CSV table of C-alpha atoms in Angstrom, one decimal:
chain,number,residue,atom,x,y,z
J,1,UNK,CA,-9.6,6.5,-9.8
J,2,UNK,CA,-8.1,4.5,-12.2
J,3,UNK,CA,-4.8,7.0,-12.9
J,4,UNK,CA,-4.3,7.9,-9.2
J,5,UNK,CA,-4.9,3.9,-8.3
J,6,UNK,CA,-1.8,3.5,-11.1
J,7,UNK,CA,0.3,5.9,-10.0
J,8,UNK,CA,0.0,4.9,-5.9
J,9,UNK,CA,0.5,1.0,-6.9
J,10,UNK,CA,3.9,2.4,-9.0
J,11,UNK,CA,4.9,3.9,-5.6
J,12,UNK,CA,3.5,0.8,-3.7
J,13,UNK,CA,6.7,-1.7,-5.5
J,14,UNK,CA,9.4,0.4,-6.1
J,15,UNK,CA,9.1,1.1,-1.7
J,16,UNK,CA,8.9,-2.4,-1.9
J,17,UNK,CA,11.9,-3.2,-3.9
J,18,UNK,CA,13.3,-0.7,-1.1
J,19,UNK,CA,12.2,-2.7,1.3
J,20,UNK,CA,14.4,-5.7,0.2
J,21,UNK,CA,17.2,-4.3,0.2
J,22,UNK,CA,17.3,-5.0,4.4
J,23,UNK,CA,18.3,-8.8,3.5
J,24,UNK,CA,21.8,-7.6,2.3
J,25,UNK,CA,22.2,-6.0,5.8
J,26,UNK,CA,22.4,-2.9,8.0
J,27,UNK,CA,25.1,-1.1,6.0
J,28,UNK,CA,23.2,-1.6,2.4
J,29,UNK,CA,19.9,-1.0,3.9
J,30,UNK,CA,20.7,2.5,5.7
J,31,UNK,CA,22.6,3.7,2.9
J,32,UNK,CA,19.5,3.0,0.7
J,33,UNK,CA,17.8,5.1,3.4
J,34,UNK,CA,19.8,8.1,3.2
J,35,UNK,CA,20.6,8.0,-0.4
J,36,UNK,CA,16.1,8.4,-0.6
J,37,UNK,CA,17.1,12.2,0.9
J,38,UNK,CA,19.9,13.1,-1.7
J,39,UNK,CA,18.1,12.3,-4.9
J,40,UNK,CA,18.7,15.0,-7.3
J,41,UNK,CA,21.4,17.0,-4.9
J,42,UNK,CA,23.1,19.5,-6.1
J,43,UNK,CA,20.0,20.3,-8.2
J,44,UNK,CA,17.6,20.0,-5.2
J,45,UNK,CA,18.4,20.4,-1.3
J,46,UNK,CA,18.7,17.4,0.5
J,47,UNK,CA,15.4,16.1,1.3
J,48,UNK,CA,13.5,18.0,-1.3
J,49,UNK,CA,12.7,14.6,-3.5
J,50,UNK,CA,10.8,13.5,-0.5
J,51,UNK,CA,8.8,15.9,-0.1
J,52,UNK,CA,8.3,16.4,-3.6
J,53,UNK,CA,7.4,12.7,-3.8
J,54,UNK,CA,5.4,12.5,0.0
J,55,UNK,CA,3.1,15.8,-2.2
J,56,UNK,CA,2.5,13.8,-5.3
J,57,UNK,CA,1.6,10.7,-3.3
J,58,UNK,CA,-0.3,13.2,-1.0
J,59,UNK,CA,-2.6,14.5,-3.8
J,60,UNK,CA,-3.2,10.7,-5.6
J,61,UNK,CA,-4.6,9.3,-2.2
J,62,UNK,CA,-6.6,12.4,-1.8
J,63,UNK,CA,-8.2,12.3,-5.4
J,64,UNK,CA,-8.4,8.9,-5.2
J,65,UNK,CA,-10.5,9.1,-2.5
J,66,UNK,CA,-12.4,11.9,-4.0
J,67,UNK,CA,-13.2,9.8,-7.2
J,68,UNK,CA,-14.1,6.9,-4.5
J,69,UNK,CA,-16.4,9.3,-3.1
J,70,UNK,CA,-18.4,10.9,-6.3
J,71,UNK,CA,-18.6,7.5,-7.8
J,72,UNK,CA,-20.5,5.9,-4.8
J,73,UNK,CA,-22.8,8.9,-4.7
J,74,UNK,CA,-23.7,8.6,-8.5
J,75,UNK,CA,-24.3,4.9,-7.7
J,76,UNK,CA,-26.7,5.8,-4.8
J,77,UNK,CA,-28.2,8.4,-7.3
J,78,UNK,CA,-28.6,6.0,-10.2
J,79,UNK,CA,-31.0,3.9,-8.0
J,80,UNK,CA,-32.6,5.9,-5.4
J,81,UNK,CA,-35.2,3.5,-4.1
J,82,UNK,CA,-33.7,0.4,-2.5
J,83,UNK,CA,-34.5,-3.3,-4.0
J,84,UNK,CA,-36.8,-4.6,-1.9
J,85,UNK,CA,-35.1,-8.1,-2.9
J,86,UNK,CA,-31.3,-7.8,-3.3
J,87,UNK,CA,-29.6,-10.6,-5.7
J,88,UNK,CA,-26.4,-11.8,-4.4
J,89,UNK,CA,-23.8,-10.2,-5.6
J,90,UNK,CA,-22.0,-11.9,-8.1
J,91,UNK,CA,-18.1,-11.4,-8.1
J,92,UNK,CA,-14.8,-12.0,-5.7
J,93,UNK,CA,-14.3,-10.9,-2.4
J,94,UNK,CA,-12.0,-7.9,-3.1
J,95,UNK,CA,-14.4,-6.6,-5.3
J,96,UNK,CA,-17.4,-6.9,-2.9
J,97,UNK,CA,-14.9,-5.5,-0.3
J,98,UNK,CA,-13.2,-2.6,-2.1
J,99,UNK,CA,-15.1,0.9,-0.3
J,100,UNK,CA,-13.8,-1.0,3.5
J,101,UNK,CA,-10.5,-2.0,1.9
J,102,UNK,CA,-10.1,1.3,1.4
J,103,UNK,CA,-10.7,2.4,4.9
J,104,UNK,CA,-8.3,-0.3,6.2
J,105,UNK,CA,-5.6,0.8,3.9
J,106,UNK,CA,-6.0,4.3,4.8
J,107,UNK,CA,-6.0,4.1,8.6
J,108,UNK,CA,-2.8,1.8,8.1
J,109,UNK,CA,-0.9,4.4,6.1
J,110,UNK,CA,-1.4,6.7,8.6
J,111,UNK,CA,0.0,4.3,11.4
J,112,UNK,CA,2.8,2.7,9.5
J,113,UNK,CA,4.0,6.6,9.0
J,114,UNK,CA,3.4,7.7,12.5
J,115,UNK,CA,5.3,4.0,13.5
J,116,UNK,CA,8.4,3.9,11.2
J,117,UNK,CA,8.7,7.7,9.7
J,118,UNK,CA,8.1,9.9,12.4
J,119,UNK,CA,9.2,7.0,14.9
J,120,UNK,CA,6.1,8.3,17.5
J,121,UNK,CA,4.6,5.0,17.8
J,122,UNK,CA,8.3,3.1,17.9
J,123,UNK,CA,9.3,2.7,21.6
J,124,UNK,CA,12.7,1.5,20.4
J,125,UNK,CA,13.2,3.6,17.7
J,126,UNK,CA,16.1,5.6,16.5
J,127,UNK,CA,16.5,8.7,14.4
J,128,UNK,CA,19.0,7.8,11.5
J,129,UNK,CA,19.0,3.9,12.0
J,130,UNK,CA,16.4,2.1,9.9
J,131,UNK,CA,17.8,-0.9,10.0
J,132,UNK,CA,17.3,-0.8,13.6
J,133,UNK,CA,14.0,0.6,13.7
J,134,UNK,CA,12.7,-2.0,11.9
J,135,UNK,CA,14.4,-4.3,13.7
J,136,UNK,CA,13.3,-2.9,16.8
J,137,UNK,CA,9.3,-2.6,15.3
J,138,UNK,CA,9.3,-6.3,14.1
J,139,UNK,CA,10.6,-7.4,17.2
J,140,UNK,CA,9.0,-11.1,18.8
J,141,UNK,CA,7.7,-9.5,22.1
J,142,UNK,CA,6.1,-6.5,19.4
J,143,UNK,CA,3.9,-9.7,17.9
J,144,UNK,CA,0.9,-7.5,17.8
J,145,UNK,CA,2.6,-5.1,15.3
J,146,UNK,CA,3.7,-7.3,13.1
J,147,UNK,CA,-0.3,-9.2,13.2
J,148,UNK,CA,-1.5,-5.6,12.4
J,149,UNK,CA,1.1,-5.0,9.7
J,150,UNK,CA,-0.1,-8.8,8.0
J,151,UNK,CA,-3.6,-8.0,8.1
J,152,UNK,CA,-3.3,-4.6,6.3
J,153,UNK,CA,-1.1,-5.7,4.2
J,154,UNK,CA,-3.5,-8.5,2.8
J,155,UNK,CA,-6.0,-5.7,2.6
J,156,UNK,CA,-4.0,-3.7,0.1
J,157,UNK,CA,-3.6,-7.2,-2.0
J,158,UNK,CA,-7.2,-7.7,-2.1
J,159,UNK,CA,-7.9,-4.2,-2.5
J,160,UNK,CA,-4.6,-4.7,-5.1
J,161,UNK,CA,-6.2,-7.2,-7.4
J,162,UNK,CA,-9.6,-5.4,-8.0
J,163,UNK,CA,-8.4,-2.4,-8.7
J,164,UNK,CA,-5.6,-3.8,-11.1
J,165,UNK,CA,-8.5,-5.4,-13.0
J,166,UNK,CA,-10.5,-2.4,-12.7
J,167,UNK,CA,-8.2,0.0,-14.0
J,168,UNK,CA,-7.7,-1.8,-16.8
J,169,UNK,CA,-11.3,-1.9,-17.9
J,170,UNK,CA,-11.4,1.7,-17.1
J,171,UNK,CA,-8.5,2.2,-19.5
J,172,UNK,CA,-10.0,0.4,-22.1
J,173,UNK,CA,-9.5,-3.1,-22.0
J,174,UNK,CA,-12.6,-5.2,-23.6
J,175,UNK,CA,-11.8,-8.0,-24.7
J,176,UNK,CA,-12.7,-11.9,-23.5
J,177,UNK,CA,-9.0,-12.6,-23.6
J,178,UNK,CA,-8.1,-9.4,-22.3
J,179,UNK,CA,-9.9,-10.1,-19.6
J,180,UNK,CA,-8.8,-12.8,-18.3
J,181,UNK,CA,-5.4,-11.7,-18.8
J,182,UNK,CA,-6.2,-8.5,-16.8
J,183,UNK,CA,-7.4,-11.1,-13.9
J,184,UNK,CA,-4.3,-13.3,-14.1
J,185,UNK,CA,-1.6,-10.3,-14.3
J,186,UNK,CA,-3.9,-8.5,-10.9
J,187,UNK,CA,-3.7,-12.1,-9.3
J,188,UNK,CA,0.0,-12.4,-9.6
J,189,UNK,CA,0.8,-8.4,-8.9
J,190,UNK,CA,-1.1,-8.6,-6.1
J,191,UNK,CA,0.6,-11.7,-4.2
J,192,UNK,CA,4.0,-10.5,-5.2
J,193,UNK,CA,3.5,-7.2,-3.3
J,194,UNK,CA,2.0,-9.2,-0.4
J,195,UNK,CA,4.5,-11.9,-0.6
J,196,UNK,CA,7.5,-8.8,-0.9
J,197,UNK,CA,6.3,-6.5,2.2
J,198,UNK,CA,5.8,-9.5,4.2
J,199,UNK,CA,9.1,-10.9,3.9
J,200,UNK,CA,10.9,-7.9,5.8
J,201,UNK,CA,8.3,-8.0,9.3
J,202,UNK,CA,8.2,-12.3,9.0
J,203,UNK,CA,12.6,-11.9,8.4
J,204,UNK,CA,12.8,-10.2,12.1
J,205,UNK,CA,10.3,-12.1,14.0
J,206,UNK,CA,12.0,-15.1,12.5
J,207,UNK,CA,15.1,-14.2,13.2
J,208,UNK,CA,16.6,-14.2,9.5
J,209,UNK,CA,17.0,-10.0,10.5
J,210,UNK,CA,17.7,-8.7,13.4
């Protein structure tokens, strides 16, 4: 969980630091876009990178999920008979909220590629235009998407920060002072991401893009 977790939060900022690039306008933005499908032309054909990188991602959220899986079974194992008193769990939200975070996340993923990569759940959307289509997806009267889009997006911070942490610990980290690094350095990952993604949808409705 821990390696596959790495590897998908790697993926998570650079599309972030993507993602930015819509505030130096359409022109910058789209030529971001379409440089994504040329990476390692002549060497590859176009559009090869993608899919090489769509696989790689496709795999790490598929054995993350695995490990997700056989970890909550050995914990169900490990006590088979319920507490007939159950203490209060002691720890933060995203930690307590991690197994539906994941859900959450997941279900978004497969929206926000069905909504801005395939364009089947963009009304106004148009093939070879992502400025536009994010324009058009952000859009005031499309409030609902953008409230959707916030939502999941503080999911994956949440989920973000505890995993972070937990990776860490998983990786070897033991130490008191460690530790509390490991929290801050989570803490602060986790509300740039949130802070970066929500920028772009906040931009349009706001008017700063459009």
């Amino acid at each position: 969980m821990a390696v596959t977790g790495l590897l998908l939060v790697g993926f998570l900022y650079a599309h972030m630091i993507g993602n930015l690039k819509i505030f130096f306008g359409a022109d910058t933005f789209d030529h971001y876009a379409h440089w994504l499908r040329t990476i390692g032309t002549p060497l590859l054909p176009q559009d090869w990178y993608l899919w090489i990188q769509r696989s790689v991602l496709t795999f790490a959220v598929v054995a993350h999920i695995v490990a997700a899986t056989i970890l909550a079974r050995r914990a169900r194992k490990a006590r088979p008979v319920r507490y007939v008193h159950r203490p209060k769990v002691q720890g933060s939200y995203a930690a307590r909220t991690m197994r539906w975070g994941g859900v959450i996340i997941l279900l978004f993923v497969i929206y926000h590629i069905l909504d801005l990569t395939t364009g089947t759940l963009n009304p106004n959307g148009k093939p070879g235009e992502p400025y536009a289509n994010v324009a058009a997806d952000f859009a005031p009267d499309r409030w609902y998407v953008t409230l959707f889009y916030t939502l999941s997006i503080v999911a994956v911070g949440f989920h973000l920060r505890h995993g972070l942490f937990s990776a860490v610990r998983t990786l070897g980290q033991r130490t008191a002072r460690g530790e509390r690094i490991a929290r801050g350095a989570a803490l602060l990952l986790s509300v740039v991401l949130v802070v970066g993604y929500l920028s772009v949808p906040f931009a349009v409705l706001t008017g700063l893009v459009d």
